[in-house]
PDB file of C-alpha atoms and ligand atoms in Angstrom:
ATOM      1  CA  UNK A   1       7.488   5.938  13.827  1.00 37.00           C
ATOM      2  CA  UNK A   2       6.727   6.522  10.230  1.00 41.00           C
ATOM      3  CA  UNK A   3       3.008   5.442  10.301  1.00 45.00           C
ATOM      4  CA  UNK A   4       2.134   7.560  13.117  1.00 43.00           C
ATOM      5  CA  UNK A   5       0.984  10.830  11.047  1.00 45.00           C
ATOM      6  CA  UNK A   6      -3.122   9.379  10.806  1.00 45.00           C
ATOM      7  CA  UNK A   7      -2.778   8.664  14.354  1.00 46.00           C
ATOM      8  CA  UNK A   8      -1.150  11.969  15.496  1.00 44.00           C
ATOM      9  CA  UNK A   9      -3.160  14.395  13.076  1.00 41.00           C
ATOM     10  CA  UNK A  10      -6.582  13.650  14.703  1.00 42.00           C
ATOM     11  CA  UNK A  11      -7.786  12.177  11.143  1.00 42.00           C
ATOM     12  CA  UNK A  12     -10.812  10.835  11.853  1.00 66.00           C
ATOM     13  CA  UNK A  13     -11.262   8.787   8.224  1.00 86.00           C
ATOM     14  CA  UNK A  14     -10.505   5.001   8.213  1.00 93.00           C
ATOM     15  CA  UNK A  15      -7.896   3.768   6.262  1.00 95.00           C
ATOM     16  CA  UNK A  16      -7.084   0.216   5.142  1.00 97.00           C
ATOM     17  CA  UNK A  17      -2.982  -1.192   4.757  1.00 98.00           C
ATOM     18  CA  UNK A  18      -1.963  -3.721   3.081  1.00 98.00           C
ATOM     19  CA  UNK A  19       0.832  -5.235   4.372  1.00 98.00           C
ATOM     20  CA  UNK A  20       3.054  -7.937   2.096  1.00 98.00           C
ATOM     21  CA  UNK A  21       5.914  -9.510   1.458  1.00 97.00           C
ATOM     22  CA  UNK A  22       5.800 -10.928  -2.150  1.00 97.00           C
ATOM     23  CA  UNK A  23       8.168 -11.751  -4.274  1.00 97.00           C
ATOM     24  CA  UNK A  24       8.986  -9.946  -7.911  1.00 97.00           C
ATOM     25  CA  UNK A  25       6.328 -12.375  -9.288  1.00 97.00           C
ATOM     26  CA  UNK A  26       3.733 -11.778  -6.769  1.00 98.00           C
ATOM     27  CA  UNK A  27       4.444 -15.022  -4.930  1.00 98.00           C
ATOM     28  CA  UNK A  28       3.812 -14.225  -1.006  1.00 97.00           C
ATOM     29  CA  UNK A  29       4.154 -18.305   0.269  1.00 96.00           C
ATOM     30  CA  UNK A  30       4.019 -21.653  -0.774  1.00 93.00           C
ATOM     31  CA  UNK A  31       0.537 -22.530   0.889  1.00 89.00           C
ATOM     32  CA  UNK A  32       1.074 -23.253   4.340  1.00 89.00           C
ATOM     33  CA  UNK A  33       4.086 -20.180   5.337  1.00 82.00           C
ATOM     34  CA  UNK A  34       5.985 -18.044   4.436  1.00 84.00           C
ATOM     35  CA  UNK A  35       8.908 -19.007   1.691  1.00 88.00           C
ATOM     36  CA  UNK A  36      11.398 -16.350   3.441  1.00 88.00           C
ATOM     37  CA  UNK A  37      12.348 -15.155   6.741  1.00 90.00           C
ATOM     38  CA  UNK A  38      14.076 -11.939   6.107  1.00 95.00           C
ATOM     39  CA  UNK A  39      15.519 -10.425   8.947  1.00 93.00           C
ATOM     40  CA  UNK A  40      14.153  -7.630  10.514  1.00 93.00           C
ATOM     41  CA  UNK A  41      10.906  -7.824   8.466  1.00 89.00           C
ATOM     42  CA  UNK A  42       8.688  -9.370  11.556  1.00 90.00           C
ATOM     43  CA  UNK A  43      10.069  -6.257  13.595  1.00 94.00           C
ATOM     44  CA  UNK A  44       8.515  -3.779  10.462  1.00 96.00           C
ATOM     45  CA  UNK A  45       5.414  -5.604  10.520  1.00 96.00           C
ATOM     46  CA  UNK A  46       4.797  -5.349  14.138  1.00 97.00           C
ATOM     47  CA  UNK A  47       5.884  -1.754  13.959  1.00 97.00           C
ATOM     48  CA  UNK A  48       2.937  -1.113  11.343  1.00 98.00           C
ATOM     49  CA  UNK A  49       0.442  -3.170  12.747  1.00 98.00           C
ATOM     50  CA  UNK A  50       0.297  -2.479  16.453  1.00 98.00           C
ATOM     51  CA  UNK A  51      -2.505  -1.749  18.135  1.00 98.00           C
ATOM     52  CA  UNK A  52      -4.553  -2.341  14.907  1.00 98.00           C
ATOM     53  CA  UNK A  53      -7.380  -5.051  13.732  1.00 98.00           C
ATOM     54  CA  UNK A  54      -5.704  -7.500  11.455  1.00 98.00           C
ATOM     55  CA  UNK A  55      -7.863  -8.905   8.490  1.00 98.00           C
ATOM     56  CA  UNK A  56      -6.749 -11.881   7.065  1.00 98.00           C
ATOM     57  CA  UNK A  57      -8.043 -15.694   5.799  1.00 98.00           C
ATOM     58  CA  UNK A  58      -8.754 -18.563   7.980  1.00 98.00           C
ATOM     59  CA  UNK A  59      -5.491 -20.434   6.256  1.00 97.00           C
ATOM     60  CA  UNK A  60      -3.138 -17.092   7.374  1.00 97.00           C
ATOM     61  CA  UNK A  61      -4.412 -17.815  10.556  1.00 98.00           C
ATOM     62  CA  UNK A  62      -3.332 -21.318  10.760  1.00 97.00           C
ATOM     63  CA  UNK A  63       0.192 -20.641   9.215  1.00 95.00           C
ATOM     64  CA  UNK A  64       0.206 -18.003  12.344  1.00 95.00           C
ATOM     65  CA  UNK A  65      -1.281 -20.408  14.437  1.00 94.00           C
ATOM     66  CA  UNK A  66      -2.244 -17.491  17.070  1.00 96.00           C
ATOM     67  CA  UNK A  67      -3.732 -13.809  17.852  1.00 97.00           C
ATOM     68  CA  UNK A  68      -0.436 -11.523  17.904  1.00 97.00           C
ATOM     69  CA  UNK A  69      -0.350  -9.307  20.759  1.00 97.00           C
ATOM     70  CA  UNK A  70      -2.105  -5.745  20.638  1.00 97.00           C
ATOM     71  CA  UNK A  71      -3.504  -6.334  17.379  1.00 98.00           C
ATOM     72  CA  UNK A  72      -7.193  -7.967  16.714  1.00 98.00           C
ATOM     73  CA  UNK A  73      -7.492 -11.038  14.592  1.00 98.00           C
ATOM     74  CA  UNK A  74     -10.809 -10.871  12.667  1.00 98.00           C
ATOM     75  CA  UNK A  75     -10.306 -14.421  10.400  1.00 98.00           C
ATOM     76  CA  UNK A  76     -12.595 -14.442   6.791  1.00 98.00           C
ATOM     77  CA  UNK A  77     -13.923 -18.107   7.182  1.00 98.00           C
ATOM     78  CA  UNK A  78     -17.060 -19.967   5.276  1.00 98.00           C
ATOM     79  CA  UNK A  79     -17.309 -22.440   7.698  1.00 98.00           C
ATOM     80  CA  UNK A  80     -19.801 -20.997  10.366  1.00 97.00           C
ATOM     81  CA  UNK A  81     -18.802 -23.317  12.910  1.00 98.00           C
ATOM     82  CA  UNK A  82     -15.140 -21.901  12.620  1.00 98.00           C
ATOM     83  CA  UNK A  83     -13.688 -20.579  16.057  1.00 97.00           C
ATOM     84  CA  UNK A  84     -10.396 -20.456  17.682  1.00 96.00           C
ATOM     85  CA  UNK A  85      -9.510 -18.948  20.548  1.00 92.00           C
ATOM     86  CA  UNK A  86      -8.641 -14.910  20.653  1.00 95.00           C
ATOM     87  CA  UNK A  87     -10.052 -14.443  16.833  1.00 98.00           C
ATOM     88  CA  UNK A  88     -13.348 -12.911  15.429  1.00 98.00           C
ATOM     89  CA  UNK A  89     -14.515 -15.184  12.708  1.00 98.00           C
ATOM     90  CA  UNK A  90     -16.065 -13.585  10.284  1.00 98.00           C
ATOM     91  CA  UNK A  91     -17.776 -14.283   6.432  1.00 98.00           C
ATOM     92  CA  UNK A  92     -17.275 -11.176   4.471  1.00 97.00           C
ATOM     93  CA  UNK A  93     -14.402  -8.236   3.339  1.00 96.00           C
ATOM     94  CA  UNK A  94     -17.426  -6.056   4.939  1.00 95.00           C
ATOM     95  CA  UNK A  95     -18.352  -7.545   8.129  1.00 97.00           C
ATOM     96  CA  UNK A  96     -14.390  -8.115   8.500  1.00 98.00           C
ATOM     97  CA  UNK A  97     -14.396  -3.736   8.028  1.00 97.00           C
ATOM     98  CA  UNK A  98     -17.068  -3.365  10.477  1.00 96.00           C
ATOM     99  CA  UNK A  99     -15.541  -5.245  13.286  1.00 97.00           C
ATOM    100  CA  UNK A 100     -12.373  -3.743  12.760  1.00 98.00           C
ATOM    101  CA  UNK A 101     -14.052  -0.210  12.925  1.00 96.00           C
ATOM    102  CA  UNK A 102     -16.040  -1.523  15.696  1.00 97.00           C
ATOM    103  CA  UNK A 103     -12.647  -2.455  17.495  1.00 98.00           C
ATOM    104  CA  UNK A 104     -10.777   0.645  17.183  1.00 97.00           C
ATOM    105  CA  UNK A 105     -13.362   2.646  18.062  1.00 95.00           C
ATOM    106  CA  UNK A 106     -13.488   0.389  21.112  1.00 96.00           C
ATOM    107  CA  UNK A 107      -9.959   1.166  21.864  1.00 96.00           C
ATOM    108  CA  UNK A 108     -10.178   4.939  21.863  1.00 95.00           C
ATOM    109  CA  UNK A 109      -6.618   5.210  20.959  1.00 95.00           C
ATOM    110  CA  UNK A 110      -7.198   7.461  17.610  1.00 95.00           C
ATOM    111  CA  UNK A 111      -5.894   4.843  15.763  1.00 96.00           C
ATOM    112  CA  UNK A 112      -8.030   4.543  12.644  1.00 96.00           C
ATOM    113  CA  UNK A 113      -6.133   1.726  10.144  1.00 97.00           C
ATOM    114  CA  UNK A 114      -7.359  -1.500   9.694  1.00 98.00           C
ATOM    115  CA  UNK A 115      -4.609  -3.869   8.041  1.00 98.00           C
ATOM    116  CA  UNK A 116      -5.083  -6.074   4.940  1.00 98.00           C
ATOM    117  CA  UNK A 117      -2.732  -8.530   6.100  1.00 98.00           C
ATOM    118  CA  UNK A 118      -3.673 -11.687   3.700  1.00 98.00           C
ATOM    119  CA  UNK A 119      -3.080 -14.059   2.265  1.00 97.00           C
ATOM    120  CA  UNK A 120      -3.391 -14.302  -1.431  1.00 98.00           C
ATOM    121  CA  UNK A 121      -7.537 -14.856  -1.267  1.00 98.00           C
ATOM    122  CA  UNK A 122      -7.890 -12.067   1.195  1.00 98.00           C
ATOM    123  CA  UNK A 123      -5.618  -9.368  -0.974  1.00 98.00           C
ATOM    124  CA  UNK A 124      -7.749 -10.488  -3.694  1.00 98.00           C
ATOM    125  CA  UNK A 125     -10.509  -9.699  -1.968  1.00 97.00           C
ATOM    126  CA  UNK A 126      -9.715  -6.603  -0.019  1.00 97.00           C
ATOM    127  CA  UNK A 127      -7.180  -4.903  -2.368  1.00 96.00           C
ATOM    128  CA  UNK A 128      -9.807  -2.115  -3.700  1.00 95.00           C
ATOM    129  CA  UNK A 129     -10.444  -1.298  -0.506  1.00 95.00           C
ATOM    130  CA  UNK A 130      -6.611  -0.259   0.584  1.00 97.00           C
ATOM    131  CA  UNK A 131      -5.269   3.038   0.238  1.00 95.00           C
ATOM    132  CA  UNK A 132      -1.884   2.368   0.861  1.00 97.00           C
ATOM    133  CA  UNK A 133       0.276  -1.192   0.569  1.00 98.00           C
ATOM    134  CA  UNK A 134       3.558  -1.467   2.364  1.00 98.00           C
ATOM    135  CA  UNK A 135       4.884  -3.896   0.343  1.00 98.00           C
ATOM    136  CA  UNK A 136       8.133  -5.965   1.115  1.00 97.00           C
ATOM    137  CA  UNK A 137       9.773  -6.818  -2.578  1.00 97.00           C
ATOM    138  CA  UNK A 138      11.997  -9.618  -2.712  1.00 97.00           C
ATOM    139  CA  UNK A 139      14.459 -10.386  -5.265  1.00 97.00           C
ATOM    140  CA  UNK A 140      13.370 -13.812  -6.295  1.00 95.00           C
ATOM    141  CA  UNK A 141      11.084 -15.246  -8.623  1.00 96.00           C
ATOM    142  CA  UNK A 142       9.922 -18.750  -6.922  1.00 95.00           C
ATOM    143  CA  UNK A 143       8.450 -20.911  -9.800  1.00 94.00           C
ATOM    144  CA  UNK A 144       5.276 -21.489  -7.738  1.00 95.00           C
ATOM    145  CA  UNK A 145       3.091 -20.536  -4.371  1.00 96.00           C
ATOM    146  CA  UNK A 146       0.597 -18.186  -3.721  1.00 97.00           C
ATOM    147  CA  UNK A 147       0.615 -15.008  -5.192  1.00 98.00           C
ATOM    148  CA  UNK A 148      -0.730 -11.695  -4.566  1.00 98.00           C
ATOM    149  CA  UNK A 149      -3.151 -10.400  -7.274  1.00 98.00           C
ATOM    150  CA  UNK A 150      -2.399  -8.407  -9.964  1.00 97.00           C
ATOM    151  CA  UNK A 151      -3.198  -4.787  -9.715  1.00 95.00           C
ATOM    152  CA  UNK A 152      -2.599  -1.520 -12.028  1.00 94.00           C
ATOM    153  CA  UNK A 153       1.028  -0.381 -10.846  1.00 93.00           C
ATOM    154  CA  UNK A 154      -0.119   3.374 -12.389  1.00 95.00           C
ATOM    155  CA  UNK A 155      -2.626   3.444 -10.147  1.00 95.00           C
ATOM    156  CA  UNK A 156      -0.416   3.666  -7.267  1.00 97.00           C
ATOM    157  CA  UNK A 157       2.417   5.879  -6.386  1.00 97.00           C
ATOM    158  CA  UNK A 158       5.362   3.548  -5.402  1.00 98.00           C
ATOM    159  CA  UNK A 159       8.266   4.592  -3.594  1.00 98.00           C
ATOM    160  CA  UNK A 160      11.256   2.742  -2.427  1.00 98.00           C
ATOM    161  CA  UNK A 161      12.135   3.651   1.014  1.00 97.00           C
ATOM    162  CA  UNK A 162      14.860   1.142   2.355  1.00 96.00           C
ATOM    163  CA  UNK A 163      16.584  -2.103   0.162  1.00 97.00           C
ATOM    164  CA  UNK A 164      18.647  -4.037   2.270  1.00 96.00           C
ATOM    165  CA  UNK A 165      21.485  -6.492   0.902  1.00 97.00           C
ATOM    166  CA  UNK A 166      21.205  -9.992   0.563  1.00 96.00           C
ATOM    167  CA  UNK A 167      22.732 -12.554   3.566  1.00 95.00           C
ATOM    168  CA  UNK A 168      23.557 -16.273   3.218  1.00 93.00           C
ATOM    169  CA  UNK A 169      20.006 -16.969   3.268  1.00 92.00           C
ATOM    170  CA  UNK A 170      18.220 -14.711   2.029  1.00 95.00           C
ATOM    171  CA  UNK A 171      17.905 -12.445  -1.411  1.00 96.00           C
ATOM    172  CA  UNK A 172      17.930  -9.074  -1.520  1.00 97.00           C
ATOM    173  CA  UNK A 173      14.594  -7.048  -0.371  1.00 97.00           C
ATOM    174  CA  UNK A 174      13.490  -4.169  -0.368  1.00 97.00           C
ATOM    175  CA  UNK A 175      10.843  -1.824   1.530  1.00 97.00           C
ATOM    176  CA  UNK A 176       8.162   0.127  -0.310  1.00 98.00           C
ATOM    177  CA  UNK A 177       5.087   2.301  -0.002  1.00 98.00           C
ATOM    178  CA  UNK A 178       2.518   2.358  -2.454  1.00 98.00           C
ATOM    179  CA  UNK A 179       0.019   4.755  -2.035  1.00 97.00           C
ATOM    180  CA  UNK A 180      -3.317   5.086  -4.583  1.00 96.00           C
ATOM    181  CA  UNK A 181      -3.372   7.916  -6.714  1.00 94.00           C
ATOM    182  CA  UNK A 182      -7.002   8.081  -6.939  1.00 86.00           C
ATOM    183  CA  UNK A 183      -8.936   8.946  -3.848  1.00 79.00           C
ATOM    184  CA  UNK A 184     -11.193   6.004  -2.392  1.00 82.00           C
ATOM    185  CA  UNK A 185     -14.668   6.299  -1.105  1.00 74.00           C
ATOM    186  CA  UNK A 186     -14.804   6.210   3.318  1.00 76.00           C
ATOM    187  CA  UNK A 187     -14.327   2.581   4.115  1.00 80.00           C
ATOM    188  CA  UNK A 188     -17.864   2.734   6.248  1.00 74.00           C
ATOM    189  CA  UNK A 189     -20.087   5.317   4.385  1.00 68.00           C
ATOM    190  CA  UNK A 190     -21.275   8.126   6.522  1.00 65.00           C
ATOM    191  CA  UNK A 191     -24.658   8.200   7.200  1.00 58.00           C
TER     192      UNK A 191
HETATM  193  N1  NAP B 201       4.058 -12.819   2.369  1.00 90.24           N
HETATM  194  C1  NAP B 201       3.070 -12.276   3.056  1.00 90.24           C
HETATM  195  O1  NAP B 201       3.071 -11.061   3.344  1.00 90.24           O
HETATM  196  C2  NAP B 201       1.918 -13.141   3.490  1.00 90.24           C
HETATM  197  C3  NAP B 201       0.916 -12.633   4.308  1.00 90.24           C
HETATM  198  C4  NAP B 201      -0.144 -13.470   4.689  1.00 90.24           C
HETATM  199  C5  NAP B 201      -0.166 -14.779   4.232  1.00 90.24           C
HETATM  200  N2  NAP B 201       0.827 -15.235   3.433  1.00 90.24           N
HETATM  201  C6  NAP B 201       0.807 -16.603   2.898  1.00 90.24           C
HETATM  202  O2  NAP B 201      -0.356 -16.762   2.101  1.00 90.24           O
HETATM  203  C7  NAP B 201      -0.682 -18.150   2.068  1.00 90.24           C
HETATM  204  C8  NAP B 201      -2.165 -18.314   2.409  1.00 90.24           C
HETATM  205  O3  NAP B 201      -2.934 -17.616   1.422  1.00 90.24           O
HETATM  206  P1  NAP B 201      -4.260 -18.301   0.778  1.00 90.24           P
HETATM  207  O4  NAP B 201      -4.720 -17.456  -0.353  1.00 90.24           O
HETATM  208  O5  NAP B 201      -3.977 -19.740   0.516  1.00 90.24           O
HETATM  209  O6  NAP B 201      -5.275 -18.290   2.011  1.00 90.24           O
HETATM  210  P2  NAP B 201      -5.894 -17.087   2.882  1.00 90.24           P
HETATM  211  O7  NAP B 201      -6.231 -15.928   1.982  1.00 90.24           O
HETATM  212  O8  NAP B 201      -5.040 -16.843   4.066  1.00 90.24           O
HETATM  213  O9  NAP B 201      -7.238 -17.778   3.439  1.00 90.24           O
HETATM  214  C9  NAP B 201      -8.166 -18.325   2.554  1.00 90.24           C
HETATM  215  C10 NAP B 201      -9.399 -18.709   3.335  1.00 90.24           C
HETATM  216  O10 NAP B 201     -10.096 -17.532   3.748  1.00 90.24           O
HETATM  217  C11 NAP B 201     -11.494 -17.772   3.712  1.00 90.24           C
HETATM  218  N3  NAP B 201     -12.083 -16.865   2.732  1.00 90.24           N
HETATM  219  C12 NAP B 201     -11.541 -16.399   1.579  1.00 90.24           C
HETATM  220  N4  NAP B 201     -12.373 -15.540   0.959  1.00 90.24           N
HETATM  221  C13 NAP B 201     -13.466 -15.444   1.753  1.00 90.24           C
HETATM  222  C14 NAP B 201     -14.689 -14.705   1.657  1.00 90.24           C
HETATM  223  N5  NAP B 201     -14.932 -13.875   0.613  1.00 90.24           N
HETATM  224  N6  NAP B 201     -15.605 -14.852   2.627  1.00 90.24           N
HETATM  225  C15 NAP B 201     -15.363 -15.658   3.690  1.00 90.24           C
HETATM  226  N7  NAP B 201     -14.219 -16.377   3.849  1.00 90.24           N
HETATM  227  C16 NAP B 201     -13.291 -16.285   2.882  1.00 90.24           C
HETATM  228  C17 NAP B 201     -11.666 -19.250   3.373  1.00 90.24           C
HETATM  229  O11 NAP B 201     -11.621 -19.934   4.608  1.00 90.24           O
HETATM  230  P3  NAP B 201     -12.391 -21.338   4.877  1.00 90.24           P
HETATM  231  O12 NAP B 201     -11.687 -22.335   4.013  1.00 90.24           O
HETATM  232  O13 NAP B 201     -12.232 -21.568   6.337  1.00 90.24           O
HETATM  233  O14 NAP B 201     -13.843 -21.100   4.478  1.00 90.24           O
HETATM  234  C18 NAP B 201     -10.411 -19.540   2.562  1.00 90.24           C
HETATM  235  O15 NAP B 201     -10.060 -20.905   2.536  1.00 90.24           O
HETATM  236  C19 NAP B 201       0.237 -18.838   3.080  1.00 90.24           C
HETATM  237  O16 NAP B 201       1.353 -19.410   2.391  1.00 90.24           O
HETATM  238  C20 NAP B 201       0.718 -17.680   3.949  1.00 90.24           C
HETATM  239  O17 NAP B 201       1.970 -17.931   4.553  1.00 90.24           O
HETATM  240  C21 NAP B 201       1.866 -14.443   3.051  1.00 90.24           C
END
């Protein structure tokens, strides 16, 4: 599995994903879903989030409309009365951190990412955090939706691992790893 090298190496640092799919423009869904369904794409993104805490905005969670299996949902919500069943509700990027630290270290399973998994208010908000972003590009430019924000592409070291043709309906996308040149600070500071 090609994210398994933090899990198998005994690393004991915490690392934050992104995962996306956004289109050459940065659009990522027109508000309420997703604009594509690509296929194979939902089998990547269980692939690189099992068994991890996903972080993502109350509206995400409605699009989703569940927890997925083996992964936590920890929701960003304002509303303090906020609750639906199988999610942690939470009101900040860093209590959202903590319980996914709290989680994993829960689990015991040496996993140690926590996944940025939107949308566009949550990137926006937990981008600086991320070390790497496993981005899905599509080749489309919709003329309007929710985009991801914009972010220093020399900061990060992109490569393309997989593009895969277009179908009937669907453009052409492509798979890519972006990984930040400059080294973050830990995600929870030691103390
Ligand atoms: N293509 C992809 O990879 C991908 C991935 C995920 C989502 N999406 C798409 O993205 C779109 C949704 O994105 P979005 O930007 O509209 O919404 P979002 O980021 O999913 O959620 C926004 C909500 O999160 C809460 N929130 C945001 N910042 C917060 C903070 N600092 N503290 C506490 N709570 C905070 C607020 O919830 P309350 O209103 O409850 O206070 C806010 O309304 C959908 O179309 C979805 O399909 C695409």
């Amino acid at each position: 599995m090609e994210n398994s090298d933090n899990k198998e190496s005994g690393n004991k640092e915490l690392e934050m994903v992104c995962v996306v799919a956004m289109a050459r423009n940065r659009v990522i869904g027109d508000g309420t879903g997703l604009i594509w369904h690509l296929p194979g794409d939902l089998k990547r993104v269980k692939a690189l989030t099992m068994g991890c805490p996903l972080i993502m905005g109350r509206r995400t969670w409605d699009s989703i409309g569940r927890a997925l299996p083996g992964r936590l949902s920890i929701v960003l919500t304002r509303n303090t009365r906020w609750s639906a069943p199988d999610a942690v509700p939470v009101a900040s990027m860093e209590a959202a951190i903590s319980a996914g630290a709290d989680w994993l270290q829960a689990q015991g399973q040496g996993e140690r990412r926590i996944i940025l998994f939107g949308g566009g208010e949550i990137y926006a908000a937990g981008l600086d955090y991320c070390k790497v972003i496993e981005a899905t590009i599509i080749d489309a430019e919709p003329e309007s939706g929710v985009r991801f924000p914009k972010f220093d592409e020399n900061e990060w070291q992109d490569s393309c691992l997989e593009s895969m043709a277009s179908g009937e309906d669907y453009p052409a996308f492509h798979y890519h790893r972006l990984v930040r040149k400059t080294p973050l600070a830990d995600l929870i500071p030691k103390s």
